Coordinates of C-alpha atoms in Angstrom, one line a residue:
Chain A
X87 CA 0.0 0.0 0.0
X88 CA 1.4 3.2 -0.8
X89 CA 2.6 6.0 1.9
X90 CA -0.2 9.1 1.4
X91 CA 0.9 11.1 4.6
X92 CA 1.9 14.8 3.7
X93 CA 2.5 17.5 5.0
X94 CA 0.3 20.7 5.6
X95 CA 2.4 22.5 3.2
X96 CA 2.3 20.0 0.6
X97 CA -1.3 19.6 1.1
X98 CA -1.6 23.7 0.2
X99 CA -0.1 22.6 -3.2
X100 CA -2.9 20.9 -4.2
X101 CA -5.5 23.5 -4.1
X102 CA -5.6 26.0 -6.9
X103 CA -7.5 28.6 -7.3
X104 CA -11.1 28.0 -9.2
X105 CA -11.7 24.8 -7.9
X106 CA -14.9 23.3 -6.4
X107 CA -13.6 22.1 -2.8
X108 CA -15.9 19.9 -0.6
X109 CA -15.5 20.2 3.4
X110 CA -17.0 17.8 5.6
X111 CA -18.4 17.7 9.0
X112 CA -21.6 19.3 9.7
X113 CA -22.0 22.9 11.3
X114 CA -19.1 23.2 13.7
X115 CA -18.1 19.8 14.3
X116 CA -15.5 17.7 13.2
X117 CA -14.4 20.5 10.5
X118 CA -10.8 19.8 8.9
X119 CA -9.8 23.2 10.3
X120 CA -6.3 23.1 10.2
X121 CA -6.6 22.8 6.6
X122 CA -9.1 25.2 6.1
X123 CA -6.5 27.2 8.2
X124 CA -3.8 26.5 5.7
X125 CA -6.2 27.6 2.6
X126 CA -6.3 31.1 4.5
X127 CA -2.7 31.3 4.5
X128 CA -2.4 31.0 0.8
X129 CA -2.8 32.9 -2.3
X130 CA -5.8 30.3 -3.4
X131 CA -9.0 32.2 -4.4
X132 CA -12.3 32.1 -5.9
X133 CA -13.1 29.0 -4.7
X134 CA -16.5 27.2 -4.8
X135 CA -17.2 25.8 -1.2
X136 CA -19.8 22.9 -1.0
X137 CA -21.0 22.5 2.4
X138 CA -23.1 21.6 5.4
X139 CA -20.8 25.2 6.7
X140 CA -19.9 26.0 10.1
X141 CA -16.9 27.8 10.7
X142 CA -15.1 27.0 7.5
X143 CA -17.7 29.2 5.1
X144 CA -17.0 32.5 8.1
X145 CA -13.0 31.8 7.7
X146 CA -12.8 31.4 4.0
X147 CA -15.6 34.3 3.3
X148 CA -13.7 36.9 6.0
X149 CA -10.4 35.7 3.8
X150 CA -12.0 36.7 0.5
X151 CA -11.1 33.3 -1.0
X152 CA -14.5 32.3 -1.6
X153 CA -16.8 33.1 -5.4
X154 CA -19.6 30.7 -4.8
X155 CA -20.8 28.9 -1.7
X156 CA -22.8 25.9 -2.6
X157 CA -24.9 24.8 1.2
X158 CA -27.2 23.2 3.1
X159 CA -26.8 25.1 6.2
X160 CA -24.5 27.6 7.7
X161 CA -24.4 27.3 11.6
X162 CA -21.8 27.2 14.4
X163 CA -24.0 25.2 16.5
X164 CA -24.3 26.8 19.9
X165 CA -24.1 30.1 18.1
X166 CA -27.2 30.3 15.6
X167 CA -25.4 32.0 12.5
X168 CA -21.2 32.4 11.4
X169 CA -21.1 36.3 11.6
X170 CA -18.8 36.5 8.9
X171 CA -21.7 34.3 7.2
X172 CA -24.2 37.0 7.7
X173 CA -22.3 39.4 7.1
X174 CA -21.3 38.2 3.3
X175 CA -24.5 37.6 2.5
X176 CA -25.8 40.5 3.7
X177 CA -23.9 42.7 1.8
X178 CA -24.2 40.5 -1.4
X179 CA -20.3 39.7 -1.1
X180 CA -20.5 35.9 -3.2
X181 CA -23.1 34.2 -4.8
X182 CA -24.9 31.3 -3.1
X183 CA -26.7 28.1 -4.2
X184 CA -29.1 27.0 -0.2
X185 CA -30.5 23.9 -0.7
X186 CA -32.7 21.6 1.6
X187 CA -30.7 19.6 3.7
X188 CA -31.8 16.3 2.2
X189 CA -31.5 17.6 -1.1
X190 CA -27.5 18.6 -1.0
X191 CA -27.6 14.9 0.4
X192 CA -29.0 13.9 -2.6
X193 CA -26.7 15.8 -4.9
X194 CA -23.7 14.8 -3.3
X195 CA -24.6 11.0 -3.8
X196 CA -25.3 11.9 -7.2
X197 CA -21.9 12.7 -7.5
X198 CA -20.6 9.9 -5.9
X199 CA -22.2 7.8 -8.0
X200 CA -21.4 9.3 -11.0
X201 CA -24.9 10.7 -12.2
X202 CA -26.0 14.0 -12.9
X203 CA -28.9 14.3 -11.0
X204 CA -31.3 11.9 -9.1
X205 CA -34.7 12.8 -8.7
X206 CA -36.3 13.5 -4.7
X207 CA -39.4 14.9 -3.5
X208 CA -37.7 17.6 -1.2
X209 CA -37.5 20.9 -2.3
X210 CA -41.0 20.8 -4.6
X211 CA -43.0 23.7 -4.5
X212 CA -40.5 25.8 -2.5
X213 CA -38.6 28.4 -3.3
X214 CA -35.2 26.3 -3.3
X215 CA -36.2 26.2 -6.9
X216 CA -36.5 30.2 -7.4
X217 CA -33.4 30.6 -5.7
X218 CA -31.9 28.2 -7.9
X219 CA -33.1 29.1 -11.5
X220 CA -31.2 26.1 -12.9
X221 CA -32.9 23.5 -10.8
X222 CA -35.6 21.7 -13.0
X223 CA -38.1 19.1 -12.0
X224 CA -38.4 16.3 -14.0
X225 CA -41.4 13.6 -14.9
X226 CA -41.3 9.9 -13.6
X227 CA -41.1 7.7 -16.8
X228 CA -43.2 4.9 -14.8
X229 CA -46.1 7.1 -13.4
X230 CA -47.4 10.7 -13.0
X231 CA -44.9 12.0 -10.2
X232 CA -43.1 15.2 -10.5
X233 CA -39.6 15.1 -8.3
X234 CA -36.9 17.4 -8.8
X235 CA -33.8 16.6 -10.7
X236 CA -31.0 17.5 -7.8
X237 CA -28.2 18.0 -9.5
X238 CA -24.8 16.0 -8.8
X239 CA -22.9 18.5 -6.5
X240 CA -18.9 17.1 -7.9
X241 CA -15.9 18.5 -6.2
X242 CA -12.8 18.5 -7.6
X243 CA -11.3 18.0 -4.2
X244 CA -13.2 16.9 -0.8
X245 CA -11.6 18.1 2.6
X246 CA -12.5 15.7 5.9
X247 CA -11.3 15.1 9.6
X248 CA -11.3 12.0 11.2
X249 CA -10.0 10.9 14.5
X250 CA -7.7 8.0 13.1
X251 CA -6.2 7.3 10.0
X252 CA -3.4 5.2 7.9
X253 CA -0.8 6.1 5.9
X254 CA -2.9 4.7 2.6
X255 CA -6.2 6.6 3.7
X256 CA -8.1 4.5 5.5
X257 CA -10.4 6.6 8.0
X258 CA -11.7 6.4 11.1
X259 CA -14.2 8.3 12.7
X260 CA -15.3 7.1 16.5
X261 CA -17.9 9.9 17.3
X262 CA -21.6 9.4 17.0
X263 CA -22.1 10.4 13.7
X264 CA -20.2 9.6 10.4
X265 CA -21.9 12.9 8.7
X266 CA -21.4 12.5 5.2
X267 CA -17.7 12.3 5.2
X268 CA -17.4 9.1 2.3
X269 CA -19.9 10.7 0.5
X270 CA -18.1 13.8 0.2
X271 CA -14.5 11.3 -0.3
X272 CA -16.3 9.6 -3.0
X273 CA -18.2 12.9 -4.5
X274 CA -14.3 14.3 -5.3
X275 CA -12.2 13.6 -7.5
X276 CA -9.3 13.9 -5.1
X277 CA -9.6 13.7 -1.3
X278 CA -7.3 15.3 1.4
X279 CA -7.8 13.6 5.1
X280 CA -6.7 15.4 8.1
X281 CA -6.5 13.0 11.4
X282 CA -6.2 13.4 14.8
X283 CA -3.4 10.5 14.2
X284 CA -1.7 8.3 11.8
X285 CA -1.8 4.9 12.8
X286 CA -0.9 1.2 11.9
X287 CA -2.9 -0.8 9.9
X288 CA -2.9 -2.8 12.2
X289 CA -3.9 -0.5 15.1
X290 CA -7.1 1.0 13.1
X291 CA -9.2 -1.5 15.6
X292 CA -7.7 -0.8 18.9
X293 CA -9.8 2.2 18.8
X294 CA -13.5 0.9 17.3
X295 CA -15.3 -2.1 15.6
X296 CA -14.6 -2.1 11.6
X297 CA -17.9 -0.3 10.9
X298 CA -15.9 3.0 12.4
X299 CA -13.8 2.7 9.5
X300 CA -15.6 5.5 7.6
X301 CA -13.1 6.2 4.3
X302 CA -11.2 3.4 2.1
X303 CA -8.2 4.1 0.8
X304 CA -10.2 3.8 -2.8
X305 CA -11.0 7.5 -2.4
X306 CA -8.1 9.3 -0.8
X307 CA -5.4 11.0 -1.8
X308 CA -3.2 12.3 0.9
X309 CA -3.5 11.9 5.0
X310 CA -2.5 14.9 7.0
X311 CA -1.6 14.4 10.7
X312 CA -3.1 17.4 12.3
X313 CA -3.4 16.7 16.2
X314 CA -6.7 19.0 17.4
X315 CA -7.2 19.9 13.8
X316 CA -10.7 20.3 13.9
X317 CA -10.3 22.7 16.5
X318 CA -12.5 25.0 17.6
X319 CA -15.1 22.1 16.1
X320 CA -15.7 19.5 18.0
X321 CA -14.1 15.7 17.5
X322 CA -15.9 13.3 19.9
X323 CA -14.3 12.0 21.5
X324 CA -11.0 12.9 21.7
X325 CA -12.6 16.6 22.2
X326 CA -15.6 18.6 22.2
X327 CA -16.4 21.8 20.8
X328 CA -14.5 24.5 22.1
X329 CA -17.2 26.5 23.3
X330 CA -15.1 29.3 25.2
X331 CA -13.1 30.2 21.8
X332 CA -16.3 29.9 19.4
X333 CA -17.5 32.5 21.5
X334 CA -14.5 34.4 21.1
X335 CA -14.7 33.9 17.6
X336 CA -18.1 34.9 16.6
X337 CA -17.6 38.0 18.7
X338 CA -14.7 39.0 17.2
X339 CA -15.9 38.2 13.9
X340 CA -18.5 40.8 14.5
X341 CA -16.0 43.7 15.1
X342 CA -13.1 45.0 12.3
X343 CA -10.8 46.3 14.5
X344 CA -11.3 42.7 16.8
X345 CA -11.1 40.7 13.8
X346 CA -7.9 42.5 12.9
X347 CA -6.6 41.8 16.3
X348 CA -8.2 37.3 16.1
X349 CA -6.4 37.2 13.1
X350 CA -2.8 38.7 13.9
X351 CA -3.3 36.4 17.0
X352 CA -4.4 33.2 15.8
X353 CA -4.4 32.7 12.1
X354 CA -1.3 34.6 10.6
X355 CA 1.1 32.1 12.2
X356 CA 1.4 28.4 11.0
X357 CA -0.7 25.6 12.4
X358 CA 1.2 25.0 15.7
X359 CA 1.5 28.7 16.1
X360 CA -2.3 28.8 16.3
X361 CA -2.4 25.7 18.7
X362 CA -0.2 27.4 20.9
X363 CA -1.7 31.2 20.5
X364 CA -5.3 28.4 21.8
X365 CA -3.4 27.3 24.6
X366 CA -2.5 31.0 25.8
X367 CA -6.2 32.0 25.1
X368 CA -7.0 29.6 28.1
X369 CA -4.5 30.1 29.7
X370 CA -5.3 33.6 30.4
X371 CA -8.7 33.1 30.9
X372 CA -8.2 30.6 33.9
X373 CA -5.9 32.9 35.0
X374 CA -8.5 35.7 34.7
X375 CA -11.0 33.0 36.6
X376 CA -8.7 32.4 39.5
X377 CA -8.3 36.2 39.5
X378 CA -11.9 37.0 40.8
Chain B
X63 CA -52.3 22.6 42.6
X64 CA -50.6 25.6 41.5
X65 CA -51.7 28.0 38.7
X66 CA -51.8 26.3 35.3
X67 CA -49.4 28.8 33.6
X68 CA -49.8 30.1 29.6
X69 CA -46.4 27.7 28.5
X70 CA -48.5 24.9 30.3
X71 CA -51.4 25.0 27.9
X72 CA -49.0 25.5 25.3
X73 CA -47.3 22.1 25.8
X74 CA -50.9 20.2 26.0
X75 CA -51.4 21.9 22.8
X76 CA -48.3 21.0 21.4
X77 CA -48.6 17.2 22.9
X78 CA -52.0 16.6 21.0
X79 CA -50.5 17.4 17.6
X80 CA -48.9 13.9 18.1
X81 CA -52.1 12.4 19.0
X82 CA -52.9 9.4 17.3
X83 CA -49.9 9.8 15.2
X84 CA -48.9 5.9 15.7
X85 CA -45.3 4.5 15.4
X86 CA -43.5 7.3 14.0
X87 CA -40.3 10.0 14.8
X88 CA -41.5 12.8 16.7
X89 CA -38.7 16.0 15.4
X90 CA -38.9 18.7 17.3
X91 CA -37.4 22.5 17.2
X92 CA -38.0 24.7 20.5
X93 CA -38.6 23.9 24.0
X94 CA -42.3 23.7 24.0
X95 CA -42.6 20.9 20.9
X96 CA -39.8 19.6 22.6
X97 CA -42.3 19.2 25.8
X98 CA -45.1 18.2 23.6
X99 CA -43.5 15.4 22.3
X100 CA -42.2 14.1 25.4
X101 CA -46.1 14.4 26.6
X102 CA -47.4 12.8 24.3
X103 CA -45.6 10.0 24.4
X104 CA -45.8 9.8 27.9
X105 CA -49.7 10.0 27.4
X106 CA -51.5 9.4 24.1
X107 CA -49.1 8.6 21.8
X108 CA -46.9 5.7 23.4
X109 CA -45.2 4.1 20.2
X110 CA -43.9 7.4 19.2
X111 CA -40.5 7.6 18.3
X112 CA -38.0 10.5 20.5
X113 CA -34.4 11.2 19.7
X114 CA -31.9 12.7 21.6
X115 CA -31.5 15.5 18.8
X116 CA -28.0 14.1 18.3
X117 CA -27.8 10.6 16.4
X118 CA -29.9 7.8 18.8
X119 CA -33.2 7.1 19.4
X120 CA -34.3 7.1 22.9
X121 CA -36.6 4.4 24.6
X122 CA -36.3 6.8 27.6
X123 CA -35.2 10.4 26.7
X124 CA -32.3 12.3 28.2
X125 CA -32.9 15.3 30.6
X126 CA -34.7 17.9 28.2
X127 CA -32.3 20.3 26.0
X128 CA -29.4 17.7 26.6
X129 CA -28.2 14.4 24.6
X130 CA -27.7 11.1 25.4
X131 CA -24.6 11.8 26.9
X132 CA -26.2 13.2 29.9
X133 CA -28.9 10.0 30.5
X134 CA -31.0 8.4 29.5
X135 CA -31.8 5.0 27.0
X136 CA -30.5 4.3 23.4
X137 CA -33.3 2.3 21.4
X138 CA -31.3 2.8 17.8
X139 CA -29.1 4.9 15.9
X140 CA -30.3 7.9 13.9
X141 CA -26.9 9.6 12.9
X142 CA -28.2 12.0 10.0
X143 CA -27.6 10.5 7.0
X144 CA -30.3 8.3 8.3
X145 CA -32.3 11.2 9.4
X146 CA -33.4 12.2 5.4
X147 CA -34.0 8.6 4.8
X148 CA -36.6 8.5 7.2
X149 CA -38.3 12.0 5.9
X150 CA -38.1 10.1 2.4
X151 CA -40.0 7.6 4.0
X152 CA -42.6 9.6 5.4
X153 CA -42.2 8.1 9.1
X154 CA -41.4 11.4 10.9
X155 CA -43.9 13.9 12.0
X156 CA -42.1 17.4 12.7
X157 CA -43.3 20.8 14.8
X158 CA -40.6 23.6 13.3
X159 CA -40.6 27.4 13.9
X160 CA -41.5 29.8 11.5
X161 CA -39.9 33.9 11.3
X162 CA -42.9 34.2 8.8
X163 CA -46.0 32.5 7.9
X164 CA -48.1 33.3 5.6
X165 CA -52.4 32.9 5.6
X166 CA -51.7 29.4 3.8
X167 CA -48.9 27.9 6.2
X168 CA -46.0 28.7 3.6
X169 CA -42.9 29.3 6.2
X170 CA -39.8 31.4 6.3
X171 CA -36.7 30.4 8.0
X172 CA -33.7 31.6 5.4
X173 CA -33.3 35.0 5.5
X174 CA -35.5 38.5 4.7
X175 CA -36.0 40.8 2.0
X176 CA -34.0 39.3 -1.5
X177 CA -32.3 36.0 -1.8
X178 CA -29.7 37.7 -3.9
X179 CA -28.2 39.9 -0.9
X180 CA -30.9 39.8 2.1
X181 CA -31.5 42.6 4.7
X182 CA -31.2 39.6 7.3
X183 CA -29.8 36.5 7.1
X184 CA -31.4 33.8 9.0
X185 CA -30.9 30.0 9.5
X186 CA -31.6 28.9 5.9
X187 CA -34.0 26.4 4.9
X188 CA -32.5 23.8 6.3
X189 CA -34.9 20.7 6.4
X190 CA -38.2 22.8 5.9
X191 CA -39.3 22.0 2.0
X192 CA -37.9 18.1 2.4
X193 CA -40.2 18.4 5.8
X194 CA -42.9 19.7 3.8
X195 CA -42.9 17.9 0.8
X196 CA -42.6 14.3 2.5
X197 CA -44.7 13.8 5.8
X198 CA -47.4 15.8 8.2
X199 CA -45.2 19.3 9.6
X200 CA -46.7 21.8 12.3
X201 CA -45.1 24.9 13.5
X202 CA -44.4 26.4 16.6
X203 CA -44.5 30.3 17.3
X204 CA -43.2 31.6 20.7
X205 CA -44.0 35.0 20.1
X206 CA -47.6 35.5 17.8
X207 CA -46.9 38.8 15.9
X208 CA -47.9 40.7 12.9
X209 CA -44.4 40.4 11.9
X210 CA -44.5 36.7 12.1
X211 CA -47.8 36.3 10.3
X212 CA -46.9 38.3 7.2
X213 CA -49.2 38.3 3.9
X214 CA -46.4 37.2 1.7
X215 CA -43.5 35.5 3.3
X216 CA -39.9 36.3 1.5
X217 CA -38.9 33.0 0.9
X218 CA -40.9 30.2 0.8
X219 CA -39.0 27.0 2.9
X220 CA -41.9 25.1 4.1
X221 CA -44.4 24.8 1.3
X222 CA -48.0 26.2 1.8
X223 CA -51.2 24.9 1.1
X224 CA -51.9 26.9 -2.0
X225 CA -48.5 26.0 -3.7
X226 CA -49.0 22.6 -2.5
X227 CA -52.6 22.2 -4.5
X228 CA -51.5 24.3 -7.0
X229 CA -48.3 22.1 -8.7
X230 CA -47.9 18.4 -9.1
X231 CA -45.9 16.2 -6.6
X232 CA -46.9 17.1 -3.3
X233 CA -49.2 14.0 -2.5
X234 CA -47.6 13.7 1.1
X235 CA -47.8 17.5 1.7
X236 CA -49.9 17.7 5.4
X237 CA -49.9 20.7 7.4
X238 CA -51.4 20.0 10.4
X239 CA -51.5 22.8 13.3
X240 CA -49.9 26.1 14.3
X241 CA -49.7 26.6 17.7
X242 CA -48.8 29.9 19.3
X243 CA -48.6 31.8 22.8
X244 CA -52.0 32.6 22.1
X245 CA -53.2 30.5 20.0
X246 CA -54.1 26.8 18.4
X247 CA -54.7 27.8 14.2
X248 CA -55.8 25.1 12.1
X249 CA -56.6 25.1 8.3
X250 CA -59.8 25.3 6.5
X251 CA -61.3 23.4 3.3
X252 CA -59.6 26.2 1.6
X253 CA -56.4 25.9 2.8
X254 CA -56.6 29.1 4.9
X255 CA -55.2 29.1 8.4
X256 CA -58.1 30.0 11.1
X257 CA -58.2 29.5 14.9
X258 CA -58.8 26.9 16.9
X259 CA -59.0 27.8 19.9
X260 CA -57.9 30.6 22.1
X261 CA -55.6 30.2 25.1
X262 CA -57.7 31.1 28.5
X263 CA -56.7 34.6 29.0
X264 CA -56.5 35.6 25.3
X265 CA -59.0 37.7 23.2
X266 CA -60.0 37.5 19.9
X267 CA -59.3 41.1 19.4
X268 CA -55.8 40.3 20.3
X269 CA -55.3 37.7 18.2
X270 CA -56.2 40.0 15.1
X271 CA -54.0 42.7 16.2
X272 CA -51.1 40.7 16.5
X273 CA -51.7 38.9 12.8
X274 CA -50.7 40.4 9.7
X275 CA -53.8 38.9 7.7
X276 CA -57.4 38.9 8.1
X277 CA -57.8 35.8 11.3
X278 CA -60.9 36.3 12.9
X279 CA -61.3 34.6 15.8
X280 CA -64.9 35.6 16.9
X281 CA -66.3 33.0 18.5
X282 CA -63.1 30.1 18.7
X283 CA -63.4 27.9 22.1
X284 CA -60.7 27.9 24.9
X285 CA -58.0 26.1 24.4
X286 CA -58.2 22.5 26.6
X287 CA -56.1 23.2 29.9
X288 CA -53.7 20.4 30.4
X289 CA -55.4 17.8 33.1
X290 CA -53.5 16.8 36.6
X291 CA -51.6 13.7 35.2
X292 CA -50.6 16.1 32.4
X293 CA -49.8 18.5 34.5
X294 CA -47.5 16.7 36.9
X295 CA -45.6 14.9 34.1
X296 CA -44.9 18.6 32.6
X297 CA -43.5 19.8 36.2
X298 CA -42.1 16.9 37.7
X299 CA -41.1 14.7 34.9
X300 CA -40.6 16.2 31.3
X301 CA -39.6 19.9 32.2
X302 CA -38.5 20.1 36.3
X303 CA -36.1 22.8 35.2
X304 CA -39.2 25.2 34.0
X305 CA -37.5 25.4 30.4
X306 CA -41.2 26.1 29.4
X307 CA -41.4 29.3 31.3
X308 CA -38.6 30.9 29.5
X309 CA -40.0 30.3 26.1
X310 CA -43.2 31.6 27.1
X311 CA -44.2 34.1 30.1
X312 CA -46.4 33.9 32.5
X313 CA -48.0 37.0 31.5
X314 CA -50.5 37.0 29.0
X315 CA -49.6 37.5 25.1
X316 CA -46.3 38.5 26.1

């Protein structure tokens, strides 16, 4: 089996500018962050992002590196609505394709299947379809149902975050919930996993049953070791959501001059300068704790 | 017994929108349907189906507004990939919120004024036209205003009664109930929303002030009050941490 691990530096090589990138997770939980984090510190731009968005679509919008965002959501969870989110829309700043929920579903297995649409009921009658002037319906051959024809949402690459992985790509997730991490893997034409932690082949089970083996090899094309790189996301359950620096995120994000201030702090240094620059945030706030 | 408050009624109200609704999954967004569900299957509705709003079923629910990491008992797994395979299947019965609604139940949850760049962003359509356009969806409304009941809503996420009759596809569309903190609203032969009942306390004069289309509610009954069993399930068992009362105050229409 061949060796996939790269770094986070080569893994900025791979993303050009123009290119329809998936991310997976689901609102702000197990997001590949860190190489989200990476995209912001390139020169990539005018990038489509397809997305169940949580933090990722707030970064990448407040970085200007994003033309179209392609969704089914946009939440941080805890906090309704990414400010940056609101913000971008609200002053018109990149063009947008919302779906339903089931229906991005629908077009990412589309995709992964290598269709250009399959028909569903969700989304008839609503406005999806206004928002989305190319969206047709289309007529069942067999009777006289109407369904619309969702159209196959393909990436040229998908982004995911997985607690444990192998050098060949083999993925592991042990949270609750896969989210729709292989369908985004198989959706792409490349895929990029970030993991909590390269490990044996042999070690994959230590951790969970076979069934937590989310991603084959089949669709991957690098694995990035990226300890906490989902952070602030959560990553059950190695962590959970870092609730304290959300907060401190979406208030910042709200603010110029304290977005100016969040990003010299956090994201203009390299990944393990932002890990640390999280480590001193708490720091100083149990110090600020112990203080009163 | 103590007062029965307005967020008490509310919750029976919300609780018989499940009535009779058999073996199905009972999705739920707010405290009050939140409480309603857990009533009802506590009460009328016992094969009905609760989750932990996370990925499991639960044969016994965890401690209201947490998961099932904080109690409770696991009864499957519903991670939500699964979840749109169920709506496809038509074995889900959902209470939603609605930032507008029009006369004929169409809801707004995505944002206001133009898609293209709104004057508000809100939470998107998330599940609302799958909800709509699959199995039987009511809405919950914490705060009855003429800003919530709009003539037109700006975008249309759950489908209303008059697009629904109008184009072809829609054979599961079922828009059952909006309740309110003043309010149980139904729909007519004609698809048009009209009241219920009126919460004890509430006017009709009051309900047509705080409605942005023509809703006359001369006439309408009370709404039921929740009985003892009901009651003591809401305050001792479902809801002991009052969640209810912070969703909706004691004081009337506020």
């Amino acid at each position: 089996m061949g060796d996939k691990s790269m770094s986070l530096e080569d893994f900025a090589g791979t993303v050009e500018s123009g290119m329809t990138i998936g991310i997976g997770g689901w609102g702000s939980r197990r997001k590949p962050m860190a190489l989200v984090r990476r995209l912001l510190r390139s020169d990539v731009r005018d990038l489509t992002v397809v997305t169940f968005g949580g933090p990722d679509v707030g970064l990448l919008c407040a970085a200007g590196k994003v033309r179209k965002l392609v969704y089914g959501f946009v939440s941080l969870d805890s906090i309704a609505l990414d400010p940056h989110f609101r913000a971008v829309r609200e002053r018109g700043g990149v063009e947008t394709a919302e779906y339903d929920e089931g229906m991005f579903v629908t077009g990412l297995r589309a995709a992964a299947s290598r269709l250009s649409f399959l028909p569903t009921r969700a989304g008839l009658g609503s406005d999806v379809l206004t928002m989305n002037p190319d969206l047709v319906t289309i007529a069942s051959p067999y009777d006289d149902e109407e369904y619309v024809a969702m159209r196959a949402l393909r990436l040229d690459a998908a982004l995911v975050h997985v607690n444990r992985a192998d050098r060949a790509g083999n993925a592991q997730y042990l949270g609750p919930d896969p989210y729709f991490d292989d369908l985004f893997a198989m959706a792409a034409d490349r895929c990029y996993v970030s993991t909590e932690r390269i490990v044996e082949p042999a070690d994959l089970l230590a951790a969970g049953p076979a069934q937590s083996l989310l991603i084959s090899r089949l669709f991957v094309n690098g694995v990035i070791e990226a300890p906490r790189g989902a952070h602030f996301t959560s990553c059950d359950p190695d962590y959970g959501r870092d609730e304290a620096f959300q907060a401190h995120y979406a208030s910042a994000a709200r603010d110029a001059d304290s977005w100016r201030l969040f990003r010299k702090t956090f994201l203009d240094g390299d990944e393990r300068a932002y890990q640390e620059a999280v480590a001193e945030f708490h720091a100083n706030r149990d110090g600020q704790e112990e203080g009163r | 017994m103590t007062e029965i408050t307005r967020a008490e009624v509310c919750a029976a109200a919300c609780a018989d929108a499940w009535r009779d609704a058999g073996e199905v999954l009972a999705h739920t967004a707010g405290v009050l349907p939140s409480i309603g569900a857990r009533l009802a299957r506590l009460t009328t509705s016992p094969d009905l189906v609760l989750t932990d709003g996370e990925a499991y079923f639960m044969s016994d629910p965890p401690p209201l507004g947490r998961t099932a990491a904080d109690g409770g008992v696991v009864e499957g797994w519903v991670p939500y990939r699964r979840v749109f395979d169920i709506v496809a299947s038509g074995r889900r019965q959902s209470m939603m919120g609605a930032s507008q609604i029009d006369r004929y139940g169409n809801q707004n949850i995505s944002l206001i004024g133009d898609w293209r760049r709104p004057t508000r962003q809100l939470i998107g359509v998330r599940g609302a036209p799958g909800n709509t356009a699959n199995h039987r969806t009511d809405y919950w409304v914490a705060r009855h205003t003429p800003k919530v009941f709009v003539e037109k809503v700006d975008v249309v996420c759950g489908v209303g009664n008059d697009r629904a009759r109008g184009g072809k596809g829609l054979r599961f569309h079922d828009l059952g109930v909006v309740i309110t903190n003043l309010a149980v609203l139904d729909y007519g032969d004609d698809g048009r929303l009209r009241v219920r009942s009126l919460h004890p306390g509430v006017t009709a004069d009051e309900v047509h002030a705080n409605t942005g289309f023509a809703l006359d509610a001369t006439g309408a009954p009370e709404t039921r009050l929740p009985d003892g069993t009901e009651l003591r399930l809401i305050r001792e068992v479902v809801d002991p941490g009052g969640l209810r009362e912070r969703e909706v105050s004691r004081g009337a229409g506020s």
